[in-house]
Short mmCIF file of C-alpha atoms in Angstrom, two decimals:
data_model
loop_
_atom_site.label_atom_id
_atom_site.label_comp_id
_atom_site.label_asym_id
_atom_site.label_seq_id
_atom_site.Cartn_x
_atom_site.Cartn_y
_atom_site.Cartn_z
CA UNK A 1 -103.83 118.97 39.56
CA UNK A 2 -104.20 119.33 43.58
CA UNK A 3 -102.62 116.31 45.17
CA UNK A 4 -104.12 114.25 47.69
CA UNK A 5 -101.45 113.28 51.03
CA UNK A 6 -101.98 109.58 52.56
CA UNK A 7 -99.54 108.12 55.18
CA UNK A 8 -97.32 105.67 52.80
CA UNK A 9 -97.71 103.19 55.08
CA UNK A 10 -100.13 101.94 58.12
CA UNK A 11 -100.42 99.16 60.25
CA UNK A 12 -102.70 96.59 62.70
CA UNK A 13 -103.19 93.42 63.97
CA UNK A 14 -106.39 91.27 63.15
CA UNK A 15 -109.67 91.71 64.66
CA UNK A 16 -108.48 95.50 65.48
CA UNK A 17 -109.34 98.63 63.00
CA UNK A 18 -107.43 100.44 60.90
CA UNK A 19 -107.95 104.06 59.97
CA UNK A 20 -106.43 104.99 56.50
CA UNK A 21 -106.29 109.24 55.81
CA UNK A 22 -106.32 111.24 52.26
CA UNK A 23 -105.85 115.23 52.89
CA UNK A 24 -106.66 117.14 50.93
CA UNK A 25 -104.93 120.41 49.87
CA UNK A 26 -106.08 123.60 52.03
CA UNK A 27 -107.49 125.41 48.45
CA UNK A 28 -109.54 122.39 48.26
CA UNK A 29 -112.93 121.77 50.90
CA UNK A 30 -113.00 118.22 51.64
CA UNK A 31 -116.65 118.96 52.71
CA UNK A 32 -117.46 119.53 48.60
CA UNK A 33 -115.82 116.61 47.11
CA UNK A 34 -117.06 112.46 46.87
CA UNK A 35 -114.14 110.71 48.33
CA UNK A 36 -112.99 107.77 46.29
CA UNK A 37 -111.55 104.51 48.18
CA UNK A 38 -109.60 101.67 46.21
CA UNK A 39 -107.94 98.71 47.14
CA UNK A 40 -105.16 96.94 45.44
CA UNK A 41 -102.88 93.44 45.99
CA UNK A 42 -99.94 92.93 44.21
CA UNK A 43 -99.88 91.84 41.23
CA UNK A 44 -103.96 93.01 40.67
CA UNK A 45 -105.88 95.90 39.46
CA UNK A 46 -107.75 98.22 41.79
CA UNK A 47 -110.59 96.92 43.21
CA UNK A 48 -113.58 99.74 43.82
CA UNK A 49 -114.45 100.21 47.76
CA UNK A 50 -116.49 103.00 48.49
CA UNK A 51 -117.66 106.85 47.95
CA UNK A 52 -118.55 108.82 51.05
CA UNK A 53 -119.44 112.69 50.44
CA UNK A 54 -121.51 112.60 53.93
CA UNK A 55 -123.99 110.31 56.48
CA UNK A 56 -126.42 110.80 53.67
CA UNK A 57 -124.33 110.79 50.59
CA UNK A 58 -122.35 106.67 50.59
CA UNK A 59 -121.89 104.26 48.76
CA UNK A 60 -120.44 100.54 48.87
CA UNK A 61 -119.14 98.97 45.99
CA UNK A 62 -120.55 95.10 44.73
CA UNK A 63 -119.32 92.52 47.47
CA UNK A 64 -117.63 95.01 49.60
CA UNK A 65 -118.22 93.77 53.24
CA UNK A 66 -119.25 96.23 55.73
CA UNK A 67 -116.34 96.02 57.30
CA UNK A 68 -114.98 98.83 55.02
CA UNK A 69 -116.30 102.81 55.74
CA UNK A 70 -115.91 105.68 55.11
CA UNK A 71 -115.98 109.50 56.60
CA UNK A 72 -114.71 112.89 56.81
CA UNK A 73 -112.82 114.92 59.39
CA UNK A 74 -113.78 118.65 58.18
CA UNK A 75 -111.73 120.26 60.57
CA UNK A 76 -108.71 118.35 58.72
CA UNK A 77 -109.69 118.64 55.63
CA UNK A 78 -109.54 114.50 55.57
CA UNK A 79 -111.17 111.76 54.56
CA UNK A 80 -111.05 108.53 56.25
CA UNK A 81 -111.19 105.15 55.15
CA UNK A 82 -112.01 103.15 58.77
CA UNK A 83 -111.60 99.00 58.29
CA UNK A 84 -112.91 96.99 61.20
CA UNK A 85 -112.64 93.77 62.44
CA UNK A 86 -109.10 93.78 60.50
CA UNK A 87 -108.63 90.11 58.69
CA UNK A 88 -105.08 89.04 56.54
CA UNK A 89 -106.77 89.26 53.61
CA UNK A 90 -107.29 93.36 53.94
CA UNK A 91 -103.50 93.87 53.90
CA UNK A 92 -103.30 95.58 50.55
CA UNK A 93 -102.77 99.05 48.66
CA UNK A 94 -105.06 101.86 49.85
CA UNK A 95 -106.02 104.50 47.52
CA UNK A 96 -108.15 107.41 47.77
CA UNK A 97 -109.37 109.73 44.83
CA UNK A 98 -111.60 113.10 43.68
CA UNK A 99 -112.99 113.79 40.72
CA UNK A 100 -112.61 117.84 40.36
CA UNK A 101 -114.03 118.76 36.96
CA UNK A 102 -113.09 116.61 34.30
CA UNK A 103 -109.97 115.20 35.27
CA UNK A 104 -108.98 112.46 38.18
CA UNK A 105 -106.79 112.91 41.17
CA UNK A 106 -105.10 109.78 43.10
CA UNK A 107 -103.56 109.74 46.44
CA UNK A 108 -100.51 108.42 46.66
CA UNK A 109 -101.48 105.15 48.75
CA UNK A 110 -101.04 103.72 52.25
CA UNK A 111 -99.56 99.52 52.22
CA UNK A 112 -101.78 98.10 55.38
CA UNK A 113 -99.79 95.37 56.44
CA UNK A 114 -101.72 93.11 58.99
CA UNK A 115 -99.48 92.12 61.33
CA UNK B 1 -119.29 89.51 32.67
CA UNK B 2 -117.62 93.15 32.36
CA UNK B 3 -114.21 92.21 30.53
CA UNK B 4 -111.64 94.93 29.46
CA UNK B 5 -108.78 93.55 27.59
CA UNK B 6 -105.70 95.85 27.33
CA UNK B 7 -103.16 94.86 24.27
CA UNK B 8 -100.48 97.05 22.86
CA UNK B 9 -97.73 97.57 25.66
CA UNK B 10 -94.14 96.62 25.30
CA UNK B 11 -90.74 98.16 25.14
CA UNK B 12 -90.03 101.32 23.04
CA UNK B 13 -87.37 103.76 22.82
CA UNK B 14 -87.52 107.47 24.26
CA UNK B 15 -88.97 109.84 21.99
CA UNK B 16 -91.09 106.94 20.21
CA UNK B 17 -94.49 106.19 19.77
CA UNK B 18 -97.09 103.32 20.85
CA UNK B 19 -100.61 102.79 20.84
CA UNK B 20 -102.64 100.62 23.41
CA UNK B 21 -105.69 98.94 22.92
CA UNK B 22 -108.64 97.94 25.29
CA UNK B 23 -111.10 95.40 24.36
CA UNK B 24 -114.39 95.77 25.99
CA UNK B 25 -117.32 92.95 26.17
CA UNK B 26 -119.79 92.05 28.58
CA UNK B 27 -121.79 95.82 28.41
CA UNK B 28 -122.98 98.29 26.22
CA UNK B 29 -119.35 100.30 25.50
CA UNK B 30 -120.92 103.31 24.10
CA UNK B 31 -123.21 104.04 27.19
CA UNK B 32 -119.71 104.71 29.01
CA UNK B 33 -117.04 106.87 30.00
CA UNK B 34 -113.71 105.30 29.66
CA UNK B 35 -110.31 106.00 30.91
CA UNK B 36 -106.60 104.92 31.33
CA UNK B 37 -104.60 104.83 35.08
CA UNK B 38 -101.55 104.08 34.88
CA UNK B 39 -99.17 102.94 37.75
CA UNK B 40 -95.30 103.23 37.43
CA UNK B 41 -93.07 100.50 38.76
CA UNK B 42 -93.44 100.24 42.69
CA UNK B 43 -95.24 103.71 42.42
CA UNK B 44 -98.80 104.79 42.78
CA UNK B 45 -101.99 105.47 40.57
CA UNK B 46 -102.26 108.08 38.21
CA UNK B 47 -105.32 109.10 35.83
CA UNK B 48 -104.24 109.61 32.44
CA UNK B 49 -107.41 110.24 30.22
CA UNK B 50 -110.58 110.01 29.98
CA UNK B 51 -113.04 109.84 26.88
CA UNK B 52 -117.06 110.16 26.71
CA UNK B 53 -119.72 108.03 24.82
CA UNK B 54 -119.45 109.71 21.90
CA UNK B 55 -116.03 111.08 22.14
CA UNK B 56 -117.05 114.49 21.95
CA UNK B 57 -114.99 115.37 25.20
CA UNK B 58 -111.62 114.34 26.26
CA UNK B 59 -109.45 115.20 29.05
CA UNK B 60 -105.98 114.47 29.94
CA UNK B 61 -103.17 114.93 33.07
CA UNK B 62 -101.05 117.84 32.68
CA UNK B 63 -97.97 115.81 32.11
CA UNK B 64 -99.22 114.00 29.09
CA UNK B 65 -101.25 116.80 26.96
CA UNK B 66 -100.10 117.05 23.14
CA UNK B 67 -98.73 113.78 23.39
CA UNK B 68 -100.96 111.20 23.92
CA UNK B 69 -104.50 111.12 22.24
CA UNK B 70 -107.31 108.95 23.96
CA UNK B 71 -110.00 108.01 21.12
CA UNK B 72 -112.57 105.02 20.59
CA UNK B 73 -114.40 102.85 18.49
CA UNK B 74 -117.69 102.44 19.33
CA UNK B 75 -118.49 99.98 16.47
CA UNK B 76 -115.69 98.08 17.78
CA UNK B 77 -116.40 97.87 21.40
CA UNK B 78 -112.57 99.19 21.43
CA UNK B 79 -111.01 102.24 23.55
CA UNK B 80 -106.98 103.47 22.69
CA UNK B 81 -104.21 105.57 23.63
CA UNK B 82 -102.15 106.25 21.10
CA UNK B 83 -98.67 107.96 23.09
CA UNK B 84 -95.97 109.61 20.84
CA UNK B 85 -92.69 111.28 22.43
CA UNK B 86 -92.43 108.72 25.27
CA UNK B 87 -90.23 109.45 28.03
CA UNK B 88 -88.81 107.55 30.77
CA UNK B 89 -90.98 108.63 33.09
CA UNK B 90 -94.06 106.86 31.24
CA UNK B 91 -92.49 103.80 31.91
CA UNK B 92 -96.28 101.78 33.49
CA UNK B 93 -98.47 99.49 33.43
CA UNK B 94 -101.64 101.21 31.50
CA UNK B 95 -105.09 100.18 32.82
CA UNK B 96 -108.14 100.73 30.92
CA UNK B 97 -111.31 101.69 33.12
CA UNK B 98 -114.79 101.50 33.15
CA UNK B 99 -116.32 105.15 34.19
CA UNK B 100 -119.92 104.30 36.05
CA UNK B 101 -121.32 107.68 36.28
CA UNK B 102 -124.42 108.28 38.52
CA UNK B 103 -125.25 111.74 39.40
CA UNK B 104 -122.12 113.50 41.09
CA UNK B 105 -120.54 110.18 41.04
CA UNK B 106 -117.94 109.07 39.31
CA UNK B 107 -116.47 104.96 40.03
CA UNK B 108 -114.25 103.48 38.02
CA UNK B 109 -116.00 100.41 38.57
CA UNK B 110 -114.08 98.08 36.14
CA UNK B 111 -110.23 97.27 35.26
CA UNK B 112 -108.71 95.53 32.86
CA UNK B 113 -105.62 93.62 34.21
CA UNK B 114 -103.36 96.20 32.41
CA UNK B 115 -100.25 96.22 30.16
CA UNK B 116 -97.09 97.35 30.53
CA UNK B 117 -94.99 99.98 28.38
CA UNK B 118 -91.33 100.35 29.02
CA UNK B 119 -89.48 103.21 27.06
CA UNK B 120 -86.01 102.83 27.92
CA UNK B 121 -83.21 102.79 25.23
#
């Protein structure tokens, strides 16, 4: 399975915006894939964020505020996972994810601390 | 309410065998995909399995093929993992997932709050 490369860590203060990265291997066209965003506190589950495949192609999960987008740097081979307007209660477990096939391929995760 | 209920983790020694559980309730289990993530100590996620409806298809990571089996129970609103040969390296908390498939999309759009296996001698 192709692995997925996120910064293990990030941070930001509040009210700013945080940009979270998954990149993808160089075999693998970010451009043909949904990207995947989770979130995850300690001690929780993952919580469903978004998909984002292009401008046209999104999707927010139930409840998730605005806030929380996504997008694609081609030229990277990257998705992005952009948080605005930064609050406490965002610091958390970032994880991204494709679905190739059948089978399922995490990132390893970025910890957004809010400073 | 959506409510998966994972049962069946606990400690077992290397090289033996365990088999989770996940109750489901709250939707219609045999319209869905299922799967199991699991998520080492301190460590990231990682799919495990996935199952269809019917159970017709199955798929697995790499590092677990010919030792763990994912199957269901329809009548029983129930989806397993039955592991045999556990190494250290399984050593996780096991989440059950809900697989919300619509068109090219795939969201696991429902957890249960996990349970954890330990194989350590």
């Amino acid at each position: 399975q192709p692995v997925l490369t996120q910064p293990p860590s990030s941070s930001a203060s509040p009210g700013e915006s945080a940009r979270l990265t998954c990149t993808l291997p160089s075999d693998i066209n970010v451009g043909s894939y949904n990207i995947y965003w989770y979130q995850q506190k300690p001690g929780s589950p993952p919580r469903y964020l978004l998909y984002y495949y292009s401008d046209s192609d999104k999707g927010q999960g139930s409840g998730v505020p605005s806030r929380f987008s996504g997008s694609k740097d081609a030229s990277a081979n990257t998705g992005i996972l952009l948080i605005s307007g930064l609050q406490s209660e965002d610091e958390a477990d970032y994880y991204c994810m494709i679905w190739p096939s059948n089978a399922v391929v995490f990132g390893g995760g970025t910890k957004l601390t809010v400073l | 309410e959506v409510q998966l209920v994972e049962s069946g983790g606990g400690l077992v020694q290397p090289g033996g065998s365990l088999r989770l559980s996940c109750a489901a309730s709250g939707f219609t289990f045999s319209s869905y995909w299922m799967s199991w993530v699991r998520q080492a100590p301190g460590k990231g996620l990682e799919w495990v399995a996935n199952i269809k409806q019917d159970g017709s298809e199955k798929y697995y990571v790499d590092s677990v093929k010919g030792r763990f089996t994912i199957s269901r129970d329809n009548a029983k609103n129930s989806l397993y993992l039955q592991m045999n040969s556990l190494r250290a390296e399984d050593t996780a908390v096991y989440y059950c997932a809900r697989v919300c498939r619509d068109g090219y999309n795939r969201i696991f759009d429902y957890w249960g709050q996990g349970t954890l296996v330990t194989v350590s001698s």
